[in-house]
mmCIF file of C-alpha atoms in Angstrom:
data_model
loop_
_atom_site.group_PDB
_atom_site.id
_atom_site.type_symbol
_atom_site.label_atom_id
_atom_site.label_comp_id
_atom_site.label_asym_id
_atom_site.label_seq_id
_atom_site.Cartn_x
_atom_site.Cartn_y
_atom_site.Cartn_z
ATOM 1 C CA UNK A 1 -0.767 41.634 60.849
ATOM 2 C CA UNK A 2 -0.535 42.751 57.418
ATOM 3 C CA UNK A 3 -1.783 40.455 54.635
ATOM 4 C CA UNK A 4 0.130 39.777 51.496
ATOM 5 C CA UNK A 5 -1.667 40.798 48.323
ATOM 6 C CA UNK A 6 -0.751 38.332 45.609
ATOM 7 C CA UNK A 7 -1.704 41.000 42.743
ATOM 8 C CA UNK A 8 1.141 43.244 44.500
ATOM 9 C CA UNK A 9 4.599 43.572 42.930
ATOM 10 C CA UNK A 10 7.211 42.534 46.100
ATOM 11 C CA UNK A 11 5.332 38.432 46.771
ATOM 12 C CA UNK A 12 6.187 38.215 43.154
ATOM 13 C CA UNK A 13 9.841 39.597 43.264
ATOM 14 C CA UNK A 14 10.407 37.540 45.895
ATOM 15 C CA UNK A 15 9.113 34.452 44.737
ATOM 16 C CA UNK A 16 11.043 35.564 41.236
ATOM 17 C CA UNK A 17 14.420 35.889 43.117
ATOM 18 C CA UNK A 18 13.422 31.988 44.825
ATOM 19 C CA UNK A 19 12.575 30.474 41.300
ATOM 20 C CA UNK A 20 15.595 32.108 40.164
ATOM 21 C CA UNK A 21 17.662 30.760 42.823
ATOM 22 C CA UNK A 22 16.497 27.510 42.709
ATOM 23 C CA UNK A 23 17.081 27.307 39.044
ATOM 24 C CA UNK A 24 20.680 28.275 40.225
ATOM 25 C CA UNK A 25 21.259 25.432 42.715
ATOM 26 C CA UNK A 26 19.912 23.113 40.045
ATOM 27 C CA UNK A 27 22.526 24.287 37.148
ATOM 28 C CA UNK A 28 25.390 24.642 39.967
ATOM 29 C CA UNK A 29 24.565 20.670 40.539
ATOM 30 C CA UNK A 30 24.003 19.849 36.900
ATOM 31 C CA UNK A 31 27.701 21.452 36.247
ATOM 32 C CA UNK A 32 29.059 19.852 39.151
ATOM 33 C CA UNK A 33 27.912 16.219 38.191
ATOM 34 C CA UNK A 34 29.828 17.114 34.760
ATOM 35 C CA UNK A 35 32.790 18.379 36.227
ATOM 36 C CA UNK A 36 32.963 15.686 38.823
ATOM 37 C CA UNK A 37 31.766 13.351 36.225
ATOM 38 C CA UNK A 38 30.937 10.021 38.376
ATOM 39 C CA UNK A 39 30.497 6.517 37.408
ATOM 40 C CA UNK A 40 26.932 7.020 36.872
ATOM 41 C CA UNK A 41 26.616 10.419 35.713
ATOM 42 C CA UNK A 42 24.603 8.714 33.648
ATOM 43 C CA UNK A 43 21.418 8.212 36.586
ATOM 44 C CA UNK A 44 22.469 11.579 37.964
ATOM 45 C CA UNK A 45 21.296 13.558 34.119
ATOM 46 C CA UNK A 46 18.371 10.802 34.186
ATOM 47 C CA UNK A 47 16.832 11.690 37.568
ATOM 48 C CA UNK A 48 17.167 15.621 36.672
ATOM 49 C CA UNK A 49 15.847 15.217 33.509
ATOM 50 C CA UNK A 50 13.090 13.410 35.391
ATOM 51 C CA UNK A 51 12.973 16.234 38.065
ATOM 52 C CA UNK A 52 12.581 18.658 35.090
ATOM 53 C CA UNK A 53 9.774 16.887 33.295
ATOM 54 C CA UNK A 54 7.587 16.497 36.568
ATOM 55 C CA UNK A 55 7.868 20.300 37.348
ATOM 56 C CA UNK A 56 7.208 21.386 33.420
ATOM 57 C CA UNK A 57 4.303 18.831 33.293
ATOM 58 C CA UNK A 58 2.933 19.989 36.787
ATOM 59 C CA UNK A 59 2.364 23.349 34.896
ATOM 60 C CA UNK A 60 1.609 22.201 31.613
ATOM 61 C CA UNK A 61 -1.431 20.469 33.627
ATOM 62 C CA UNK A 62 -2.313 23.459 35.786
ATOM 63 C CA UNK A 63 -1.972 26.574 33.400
ATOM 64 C CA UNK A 64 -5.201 25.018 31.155
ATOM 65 C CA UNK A 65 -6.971 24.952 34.429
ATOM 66 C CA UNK A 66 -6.487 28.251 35.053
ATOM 67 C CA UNK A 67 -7.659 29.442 31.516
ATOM 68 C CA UNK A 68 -10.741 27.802 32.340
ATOM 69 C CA UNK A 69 -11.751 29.877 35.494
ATOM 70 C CA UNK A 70 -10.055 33.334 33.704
ATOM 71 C CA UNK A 71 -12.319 32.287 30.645
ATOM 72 C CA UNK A 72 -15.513 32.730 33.485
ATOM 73 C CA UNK A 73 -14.197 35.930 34.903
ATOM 74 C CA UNK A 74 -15.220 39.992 34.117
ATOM 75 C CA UNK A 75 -12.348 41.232 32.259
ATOM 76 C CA UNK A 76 -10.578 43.904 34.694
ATOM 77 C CA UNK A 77 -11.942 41.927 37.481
ATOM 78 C CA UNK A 78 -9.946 41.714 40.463
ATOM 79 C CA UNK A 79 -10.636 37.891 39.724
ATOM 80 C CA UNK A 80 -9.255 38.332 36.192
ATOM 81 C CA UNK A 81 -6.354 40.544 37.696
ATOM 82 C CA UNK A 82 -5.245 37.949 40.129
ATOM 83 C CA UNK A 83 -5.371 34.883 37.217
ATOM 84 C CA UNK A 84 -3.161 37.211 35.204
ATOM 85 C CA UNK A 85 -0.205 37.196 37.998
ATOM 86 C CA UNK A 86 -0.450 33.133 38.386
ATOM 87 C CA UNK A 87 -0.251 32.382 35.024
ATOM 88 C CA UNK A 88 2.172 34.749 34.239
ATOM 89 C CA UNK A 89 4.207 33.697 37.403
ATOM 90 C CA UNK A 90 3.302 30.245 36.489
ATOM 91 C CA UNK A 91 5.282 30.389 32.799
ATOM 92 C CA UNK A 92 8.169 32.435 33.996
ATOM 93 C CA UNK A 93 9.011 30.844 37.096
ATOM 94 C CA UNK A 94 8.137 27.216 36.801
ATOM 95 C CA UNK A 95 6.827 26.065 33.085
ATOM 96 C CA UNK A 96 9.923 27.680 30.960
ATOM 97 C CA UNK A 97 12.494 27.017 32.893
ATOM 98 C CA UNK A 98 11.042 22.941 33.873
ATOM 99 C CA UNK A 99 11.171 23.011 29.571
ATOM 100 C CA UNK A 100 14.529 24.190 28.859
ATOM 101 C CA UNK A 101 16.085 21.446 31.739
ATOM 102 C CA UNK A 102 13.631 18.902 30.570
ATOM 103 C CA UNK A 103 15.302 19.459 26.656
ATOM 104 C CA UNK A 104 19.418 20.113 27.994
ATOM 105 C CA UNK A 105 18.650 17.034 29.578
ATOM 106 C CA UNK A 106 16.634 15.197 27.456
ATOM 107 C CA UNK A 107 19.256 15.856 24.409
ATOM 108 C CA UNK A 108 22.116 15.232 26.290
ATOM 109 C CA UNK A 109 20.763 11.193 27.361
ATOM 110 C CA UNK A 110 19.703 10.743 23.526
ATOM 111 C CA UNK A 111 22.828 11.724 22.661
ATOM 112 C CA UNK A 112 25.133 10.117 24.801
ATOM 113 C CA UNK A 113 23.245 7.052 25.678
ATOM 114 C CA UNK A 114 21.353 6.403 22.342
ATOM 115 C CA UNK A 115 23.334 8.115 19.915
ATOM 116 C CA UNK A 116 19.952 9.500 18.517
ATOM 117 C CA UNK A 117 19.275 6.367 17.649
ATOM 118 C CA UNK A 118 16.202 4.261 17.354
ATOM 119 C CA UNK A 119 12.876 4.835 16.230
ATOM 120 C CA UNK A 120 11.071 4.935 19.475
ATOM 121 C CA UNK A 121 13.804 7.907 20.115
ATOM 122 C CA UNK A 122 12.774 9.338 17.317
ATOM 123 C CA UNK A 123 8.919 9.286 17.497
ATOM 124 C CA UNK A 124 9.516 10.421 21.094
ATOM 125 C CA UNK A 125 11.459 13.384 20.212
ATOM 126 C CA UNK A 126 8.646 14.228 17.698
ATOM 127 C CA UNK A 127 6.134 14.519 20.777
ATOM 128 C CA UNK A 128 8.229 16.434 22.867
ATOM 129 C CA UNK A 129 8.782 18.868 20.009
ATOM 130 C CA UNK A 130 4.296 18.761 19.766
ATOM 131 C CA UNK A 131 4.545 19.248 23.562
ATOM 132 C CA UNK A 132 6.593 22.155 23.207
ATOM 133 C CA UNK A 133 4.274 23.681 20.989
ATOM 134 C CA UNK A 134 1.262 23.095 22.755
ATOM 135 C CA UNK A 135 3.935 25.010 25.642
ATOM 136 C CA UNK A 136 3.916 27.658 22.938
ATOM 137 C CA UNK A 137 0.097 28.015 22.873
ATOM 138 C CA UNK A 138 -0.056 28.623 26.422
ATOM 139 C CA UNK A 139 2.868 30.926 26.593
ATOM 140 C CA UNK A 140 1.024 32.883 23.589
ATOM 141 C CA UNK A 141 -2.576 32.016 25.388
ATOM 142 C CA UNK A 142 -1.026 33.852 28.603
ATOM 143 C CA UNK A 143 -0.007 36.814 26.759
ATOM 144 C CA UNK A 144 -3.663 37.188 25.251
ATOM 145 C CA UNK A 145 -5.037 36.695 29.159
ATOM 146 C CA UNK A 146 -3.121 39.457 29.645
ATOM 147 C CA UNK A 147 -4.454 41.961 27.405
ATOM 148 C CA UNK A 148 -7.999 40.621 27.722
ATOM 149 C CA UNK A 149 -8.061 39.122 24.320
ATOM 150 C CA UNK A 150 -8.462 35.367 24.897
ATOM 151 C CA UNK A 151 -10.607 34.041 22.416
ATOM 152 C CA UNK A 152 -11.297 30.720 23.513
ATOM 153 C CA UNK A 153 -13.936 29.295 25.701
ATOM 154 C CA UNK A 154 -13.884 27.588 28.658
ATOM 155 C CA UNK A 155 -14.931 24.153 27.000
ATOM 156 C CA UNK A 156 -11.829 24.973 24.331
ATOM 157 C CA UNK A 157 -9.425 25.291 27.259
ATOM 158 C CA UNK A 158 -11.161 22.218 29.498
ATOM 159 C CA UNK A 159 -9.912 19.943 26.092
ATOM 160 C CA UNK A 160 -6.787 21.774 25.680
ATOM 161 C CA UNK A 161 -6.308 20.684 29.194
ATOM 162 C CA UNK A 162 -6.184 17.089 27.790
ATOM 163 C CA UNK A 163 -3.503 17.245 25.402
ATOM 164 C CA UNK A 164 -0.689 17.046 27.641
ATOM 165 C CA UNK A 165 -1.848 14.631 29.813
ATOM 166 C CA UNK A 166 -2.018 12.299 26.446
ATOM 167 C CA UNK A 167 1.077 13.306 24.887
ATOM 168 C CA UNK A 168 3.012 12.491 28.328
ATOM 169 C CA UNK A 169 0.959 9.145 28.167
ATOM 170 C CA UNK A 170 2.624 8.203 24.859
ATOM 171 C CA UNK A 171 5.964 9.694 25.902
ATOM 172 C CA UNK A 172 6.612 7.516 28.818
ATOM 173 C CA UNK A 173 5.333 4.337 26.606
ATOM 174 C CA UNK A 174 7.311 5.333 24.443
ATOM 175 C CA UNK A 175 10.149 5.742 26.717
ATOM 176 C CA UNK A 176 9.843 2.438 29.098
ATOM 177 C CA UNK A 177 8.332 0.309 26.288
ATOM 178 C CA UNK A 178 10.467 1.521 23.185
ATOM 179 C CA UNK A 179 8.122 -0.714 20.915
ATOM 180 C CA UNK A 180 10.579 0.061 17.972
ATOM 181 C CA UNK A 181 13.878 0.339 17.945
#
């Protein structure tokens, strides 16, 4: 029985090819509902754009995690090696894509439901766009993992870890609340 390096190149090809194809089945249905365009198309976009927002905050909440424990290991370590792959497999396969659904289908209920109106749209909107960029610290904090030139410590990346979890926190008040319209 042969065992399955995760550091090697072919476990990550192949579980490229099944992101990749899953991220297919997911725009083939998303095209579909359009085309089809049922009586409540409307709950179809809302429970992918909910589908998309779990996945990209599933990784927004792991990736910190892992910058903690690749913060703690020998640069060039097989240990360091192997954090390298999941993160990077991590962003590409899950995070980035889970972030461009979660914003098709984000824009697409503001706009045809709310008419990008109301001020609890608009604050939420705000947060996503601050969620994206802490999305663009990781992405960047990835790329520095992978030349060995993180300069953070672990503690920075244990209360980076936190700002996610708190923007989703106001998001979703925001969203089943709407304290202002």
């Amino acid at each position: 029985m042969t065992v399955e390096k995760q550091t090697d190149t072919a476990p990550g090809q192949r579980a490229g090819r099944r992101a990749y194809f899953m991220i297919l089945i997911f725009a083939v249905l998303a095209i579909g509902l359009f085309a089809w365009h049922p009586a409540d198309l409307y709950l179809w976009i809302k429970a992918l754009h909910i589908i998309a927002v779990i996945s990209w905050m599933a990784g927004m909440f792991y990736l910190p995690r892992l910058f903690v424990y690749h913060t703690d290991a020998e640069p060039g370590s097989q240990q360091s090696e192997t954090f390298k792959v999941m993160e990077q497999r991590l962003l590409r396969y899950i995070i980035n894509p889970a972030m461009i659904l979660t914003w098709i289908f984000g824009l697409y209920l503001a706009w045809s439901v709310y008419d990008f109106q109301g001020g609890w749209l608009h604050a939420k909107i705000g947060l996503v766009v601050l969620l994206s960029a802490v999305h663009g610290h990781f992405s960047g904090a990835v790329r520095a993992f992978a030349r060995d030139e993180n300069k953070h410590s672990a503690r920075y990346w244990r209360m980076m870890n936190e700002a996610p979890t708190l923007l989703m926190i106001a998001i979703v008040i925001l969203v089943v609340v709407k304290p202002f319209a």
